[in-house]
């Protein structure tokens, strides 16, 4: 098992809404960029004047940029690349958004760009409607980085459901902890933002706020999942995540293939979390979370939920609901002496174990439901110490010991 990485985020300040697919499509190198590529800094200057920033359209048609960090009348025609088009050109630049903020209108189905720096709060990166085919960020290079400056807040506000893919090295805020990303806005469809994170993408120095300004998604506040190919990729979110959506919908964390997804920041808020295992990869919970809406576990793959770094609090507060499924849902502690203090309702089969012989995993909450518990790892110890356990499916000991 790989030991993953972590997801971390900080965000901050001011107005502005950036559409999710837009910003992340801005953030990374295209596949044609070699590692160590030297980038040229260019500066958003849509009015072609002696100051930077403002409102303009950045699409596959040429838009205006300056080579001068102070602004100048000189402009560059740098189009937003689409998949398979102009990708090589975009790879040579670091796109800087500073000066006066404004609305940057971006086209759909964008591919990767070079590095992006956002230094002024209040920029709006907008795209109406669904994102046709999502936003695909292709390729990985050592300097493929998106950064948010001190006090910069970025808002994503889609008007329809969409999916996008991030495949890069890092998305980072300022080390002072004042950078933030908000997923909010006016999505009136019944769909959900789906955020596919691939390869070894790492989030640091950010706080991610989900639907905190009242998006109206009907299903889930957001799906964050590792959609890496079978060749690997273990992205990590070292970012705190706050889910206080006004419509009360949960955050979904999941894997669809063999790669892991590690969440190392604290998840907080009044809404719950859905954890979906759809492949051979694992969702790693590596922080003591404080969300209060409970946890729902669903499984159609062979992976597990791995409990790491702290000995309690992985599932926040509230009941853990294990849904009925044809494959047992697998919770595994990969450190010793983990205690799951939540009450648990089992409708299917819950497989629980510690990963190493001699280690201990404890359920100290009350276990109910019609389902059963399965213990499988040789030499590990599962303790059921809660009072008034009433689950009806019994216990199967394939390996290890239950107390």
JSON list of C-alpha atoms in Angstrom, two decimals, residues 178-288:
[
{"chain": "A", "resi": 178, "resn": "UNK", "atom": "CA", "xyz": [-5.25, 33.47, 3.87]},
{"chain": "A", "resi": 179, "resn": "UNK", "atom": "CA", "xyz": [-5.92, 31.96, 0.43]},
{"chain": "A", "resi": 180, "resn": "UNK", "atom": "CA", "xyz": [-9.24, 30.28, -0.22]},
{"chain": "A", "resi": 181, "resn": "UNK", "atom": "CA", "xyz": [-11.38, 28.59, -2.85]},
{"chain": "A", "resi": 182, "resn": "UNK", "atom": "CA", "xyz": [-15.17, 28.72, -2.79]},
{"chain": "A", "resi": 183, "resn": "UNK", "atom": "CA", "xyz": [-17.41, 26.31, -4.69]},
{"chain": "A", "resi": 184, "resn": "UNK", "atom": "CA", "xyz": [-20.64, 28.22, -4.69]},
{"chain": "A", "resi": 185, "resn": "UNK", "atom": "CA", "xyz": [-22.94, 30.14, -6.94]},
{"chain": "A", "resi": 186, "resn": "UNK", "atom": "CA", "xyz": [-25.92, 29.55, -9.14]},
{"chain": "A", "resi": 187, "resn": "UNK", "atom": "CA", "xyz": [-25.93, 25.93, -10.26]},
{"chain": "A", "resi": 188, "resn": "UNK", "atom": "CA", "xyz": [-29.65, 25.33, -10.63]},
{"chain": "A", "resi": 189, "resn": "UNK", "atom": "CA", "xyz": [-29.47, 21.89, -12.21]},
{"chain": "A", "resi": 190, "resn": "UNK", "atom": "CA", "xyz": [-30.02, 18.60, -10.45]},
{"chain": "A", "resi": 191, "resn": "UNK", "atom": "CA", "xyz": [-26.48, 17.59, -11.30]},
{"chain": "A", "resi": 192, "resn": "UNK", "atom": "CA", "xyz": [-23.32, 17.80, -9.27]},
{"chain": "A", "resi": 193, "resn": "UNK", "atom": "CA", "xyz": [-19.86, 19.25, -9.66]},
{"chain": "A", "resi": 194, "resn": "UNK", "atom": "CA", "xyz": [-17.50, 16.32, -10.21]},
{"chain": "A", "resi": 195, "resn": "UNK", "atom": "CA", "xyz": [-13.85, 16.98, -9.54]},
{"chain": "A", "resi": 196, "resn": "UNK", "atom": "CA", "xyz": [-11.55, 14.28, -10.98]},
{"chain": "A", "resi": 197, "resn": "UNK", "atom": "CA", "xyz": [-8.09, 14.52, -9.42]},
{"chain": "A", "resi": 198, "resn": "UNK", "atom": "CA", "xyz": [-5.38, 12.48, -11.09]},
{"chain": "A", "resi": 199, "resn": "UNK", "atom": "CA", "xyz": [-1.72, 11.56, -10.82]},
{"chain": "A", "resi": 200, "resn": "UNK", "atom": "CA", "xyz": [0.05, 13.05, -7.78]},
{"chain": "A", "resi": 201, "resn": "UNK", "atom": "CA", "xyz": [-1.78, 16.36, -7.49]},
{"chain": "A", "resi": 202, "resn": "UNK", "atom": "CA", "xyz": [-1.27, 17.94, -4.07]},
{"chain": "A", "resi": 203, "resn": "UNK", "atom": "CA", "xyz": [-3.24, 20.78, -2.48]},
{"chain": "A", "resi": 204, "resn": "UNK", "atom": "CA", "xyz": [-1.49, 22.89, 0.16]},
{"chain": "A", "resi": 205, "resn": "UNK", "atom": "CA", "xyz": [-2.01, 26.13, 2.14]},
{"chain": "A", "resi": 206, "resn": "UNK", "atom": "CA", "xyz": [-5.67, 26.42, 1.19]},
{"chain": "A", "resi": 207, "resn": "UNK", "atom": "CA", "xyz": [-9.12, 26.22, 2.70]},
{"chain": "A", "resi": 208, "resn": "UNK", "atom": "CA", "xyz": [-11.88, 24.90, 0.45]},
{"chain": "A", "resi": 209, "resn": "UNK", "atom": "CA", "xyz": [-15.42, 26.11, 1.12]},
{"chain": "A", "resi": 210, "resn": "UNK", "atom": "CA", "xyz": [-18.13, 24.02, -0.53]},
{"chain": "A", "resi": 211, "resn": "UNK", "atom": "CA", "xyz": [-21.50, 25.58, -1.33]},
{"chain": "A", "resi": 212, "resn": "UNK", "atom": "CA", "xyz": [-21.12, 27.96, 1.57]},
{"chain": "A", "resi": 213, "resn": "UNK", "atom": "CA", "xyz": [-22.92, 30.63, -0.41]},
{"chain": "A", "resi": 214, "resn": "UNK", "atom": "CA", "xyz": [-25.94, 28.53, -1.25]},
{"chain": "A", "resi": 215, "resn": "UNK", "atom": "CA", "xyz": [-25.55, 26.62, -4.49]},
{"chain": "A", "resi": 216, "resn": "UNK", "atom": "CA", "xyz": [-28.69, 24.61, -5.20]},
{"chain": "A", "resi": 217, "resn": "UNK", "atom": "CA", "xyz": [-27.28, 21.23, -6.29]},
{"chain": "A", "resi": 218, "resn": "UNK", "atom": "CA", "xyz": [-29.84, 18.56, -5.49]},
{"chain": "A", "resi": 219, "resn": "UNK", "atom": "CA", "xyz": [-27.61, 15.49, -5.12]},
{"chain": "A", "resi": 220, "resn": "UNK", "atom": "CA", "xyz": [-24.23, 16.23, -3.58]},
{"chain": "A", "resi": 221, "resn": "UNK", "atom": "CA", "xyz": [-22.38, 19.39, -2.73]},
{"chain": "A", "resi": 222, "resn": "UNK", "atom": "CA", "xyz": [-19.45, 18.08, -4.72]},
{"chain": "A", "resi": 223, "resn": "UNK", "atom": "CA", "xyz": [-17.87, 14.80, -5.77]},
{"chain": "A", "resi": 224, "resn": "UNK", "atom": "CA", "xyz": [-14.11, 14.75, -5.24]},
{"chain": "A", "resi": 225, "resn": "UNK", "atom": "CA", "xyz": [-12.63, 11.56, -6.62]},
{"chain": "A", "resi": 226, "resn": "UNK", "atom": "CA", "xyz": [-9.42, 9.98, -7.84]},
{"chain": "A", "resi": 227, "resn": "UNK", "atom": "CA", "xyz": [-10.05, 9.01, -11.44]},
{"chain": "A", "resi": 228, "resn": "UNK", "atom": "CA", "xyz": [-6.47, 8.06, -12.27]},
{"chain": "A", "resi": 229, "resn": "UNK", "atom": "CA", "xyz": [-5.82, 5.31, -14.75]},
{"chain": "A", "resi": 230, "resn": "UNK", "atom": "CA", "xyz": [-4.71, 1.88, -13.61]},
{"chain": "A", "resi": 231, "resn": "UNK", "atom": "CA", "xyz": [-1.10, 3.00, -14.02]},
{"chain": "A", "resi": 232, "resn": "UNK", "atom": "CA", "xyz": [-1.42, 4.93, -10.80]},
{"chain": "A", "resi": 233, "resn": "UNK", "atom": "CA", "xyz": [-1.61, 8.25, -9.14]},
{"chain": "A", "resi": 234, "resn": "UNK", "atom": "CA", "xyz": [-2.25, 8.93, -5.48]},
{"chain": "A", "resi": 235, "resn": "UNK", "atom": "CA", "xyz": [-3.39, 12.55, -5.11]},
{"chain": "A", "resi": 236, "resn": "UNK", "atom": "CA", "xyz": [-3.60, 14.17, -1.71]},
{"chain": "A", "resi": 237, "resn": "UNK", "atom": "CA", "xyz": [-5.60, 17.06, -0.29]},
{"chain": "A", "resi": 238, "resn": "UNK", "atom": "CA", "xyz": [-3.71, 18.80, 2.48]},
{"chain": "A", "resi": 239, "resn": "UNK", "atom": "CA", "xyz": [-6.46, 21.33, 2.77]},
{"chain": "A", "resi": 240, "resn": "UNK", "atom": "CA", "xyz": [-9.22, 21.95, 5.24]},
{"chain": "A", "resi": 241, "resn": "UNK", "atom": "CA", "xyz": [-12.65, 21.51, 3.69]},
{"chain": "A", "resi": 242, "resn": "UNK", "atom": "CA", "xyz": [-15.75, 23.32, 4.99]},
{"chain": "A", "resi": 243, "resn": "UNK", "atom": "CA", "xyz": [-19.16, 22.10, 3.80]},
{"chain": "A", "resi": 244, "resn": "UNK", "atom": "CA", "xyz": [-21.98, 24.29, 5.08]},
{"chain": "A", "resi": 245, "resn": "UNK", "atom": "CA", "xyz": [-24.22, 24.22, 2.02]},
{"chain": "A", "resi": 246, "resn": "UNK", "atom": "CA", "xyz": [-27.51, 25.92, 2.73]},
{"chain": "A", "resi": 247, "resn": "UNK", "atom": "CA", "xyz": [-29.39, 23.05, 1.11]},
{"chain": "A", "resi": 248, "resn": "UNK", "atom": "CA", "xyz": [-27.76, 20.50, 3.40]},
{"chain": "A", "resi": 249, "resn": "UNK", "atom": "CA", "xyz": [-26.26, 18.18, 0.79]},
{"chain": "A", "resi": 250, "resn": "UNK", "atom": "CA", "xyz": [-23.18, 16.09, 1.58]},
{"chain": "A", "resi": 251, "resn": "UNK", "atom": "CA", "xyz": [-19.67, 16.03, 0.18]},
{"chain": "A", "resi": 252, "resn": "UNK", "atom": "CA", "xyz": [-18.72, 12.85, -1.69]},
{"chain": "A", "resi": 253, "resn": "UNK", "atom": "CA", "xyz": [-15.18, 11.41, -1.55]},
{"chain": "A", "resi": 254, "resn": "UNK", "atom": "CA", "xyz": [-14.37, 8.46, -3.77]},
{"chain": "A", "resi": 255, "resn": "UNK", "atom": "CA", "xyz": [-12.12, 6.42, -6.00]},
{"chain": "A", "resi": 256, "resn": "UNK", "atom": "CA", "xyz": [-13.01, 4.95, -9.37]},
{"chain": "A", "resi": 257, "resn": "UNK", "atom": "CA", "xyz": [-9.81, 3.03, -10.23]},
{"chain": "A", "resi": 258, "resn": "UNK", "atom": "CA", "xyz": [-6.70, 1.67, -8.50]},
{"chain": "A", "resi": 259, "resn": "UNK", "atom": "CA", "xyz": [-5.29, 4.94, -7.21]},
{"chain": "A", "resi": 260, "resn": "UNK", "atom": "CA", "xyz": [-5.79, 6.19, -3.66]},
{"chain": "A", "resi": 261, "resn": "UNK", "atom": "CA", "xyz": [-7.30, 9.50, -2.55]},
{"chain": "A", "resi": 262, "resn": "UNK", "atom": "CA", "xyz": [-5.95, 10.89, 0.72]},
{"chain": "A", "resi": 263, "resn": "UNK", "atom": "CA", "xyz": [-7.67, 13.59, 2.72]},
{"chain": "A", "resi": 264, "resn": "UNK", "atom": "CA", "xyz": [-5.27, 15.01, 5.28]},
{"chain": "A", "resi": 265, "resn": "UNK", "atom": "CA", "xyz": [-7.09, 18.23, 6.09]},
{"chain": "A", "resi": 266, "resn": "UNK", "atom": "CA", "xyz": [-9.97, 18.59, 8.52]},
{"chain": "A", "resi": 267, "resn": "UNK", "atom": "CA", "xyz": [-13.47, 18.27, 7.06]},
{"chain": "A", "resi": 268, "resn": "UNK", "atom": "CA", "xyz": [-15.91, 20.45, 8.97]},
{"chain": "A", "resi": 269, "resn": "UNK", "atom": "CA", "xyz": [-19.42, 21.84, 8.59]},
{"chain": "A", "resi": 270, "resn": "UNK", "atom": "CA", "xyz": [-22.98, 20.85, 9.34]},
{"chain": "A", "resi": 271, "resn": "UNK", "atom": "CA", "xyz": [-23.38, 18.46, 6.39]},
{"chain": "A", "resi": 272, "resn": "UNK", "atom": "CA", "xyz": [-22.35, 14.86, 6.01]},
{"chain": "A", "resi": 273, "resn": "UNK", "atom": "CA", "xyz": [-19.89, 12.91, 3.86]},
{"chain": "A", "resi": 274, "resn": "UNK", "atom": "CA", "xyz": [-20.54, 10.08, 1.40]},
{"chain": "A", "resi": 275, "resn": "UNK", "atom": "CA", "xyz": [-17.59, 7.74, 0.78]},
{"chain": "A", "resi": 276, "resn": "UNK", "atom": "CA", "xyz": [-17.76, 5.71, -2.42]},
{"chain": "A", "resi": 277, "resn": "UNK", "atom": "CA", "xyz": [-15.34, 2.92, -3.29]},
{"chain": "A", "resi": 278, "resn": "UNK", "atom": "CA", "xyz": [-15.69, 2.24, -7.01]},
{"chain": "A", "resi": 279, "resn": "UNK", "atom": "CA", "xyz": [-12.37, 0.54, -7.81]},
{"chain": "A", "resi": 280, "resn": "UNK", "atom": "CA", "xyz": [-9.33, -1.10, -6.24]},
{"chain": "A", "resi": 281, "resn": "UNK", "atom": "CA", "xyz": [-8.09, 2.17, -4.76]},
{"chain": "A", "resi": 282, "resn": "UNK", "atom": "CA", "xyz": [-8.53, 3.35, -1.19]},
{"chain": "A", "resi": 283, "resn": "UNK", "atom": "CA", "xyz": [-9.94, 6.51, 0.37]},
{"chain": "A", "resi": 284, "resn": "UNK", "atom": "CA", "xyz": [-7.54, 7.49, 3.16]},
{"chain": "A", "resi": 285, "resn": "UNK", "atom": "CA", "xyz": [-8.90, 9.56, 6.05]},
{"chain": "A", "resi": 286, "resn": "UNK", "atom": "CA", "xyz": [-5.90, 11.07, 7.78]},
{"chain": "A", "resi": 287, "resn": "UNK", "atom": "CA", "xyz": [-7.31, 13.77, 10.07]},
{"chain": "A", "resi": 288, "resn": "UNK", "atom": "CA", "xyz": [-9.66, 14.15, 13.01]}
]
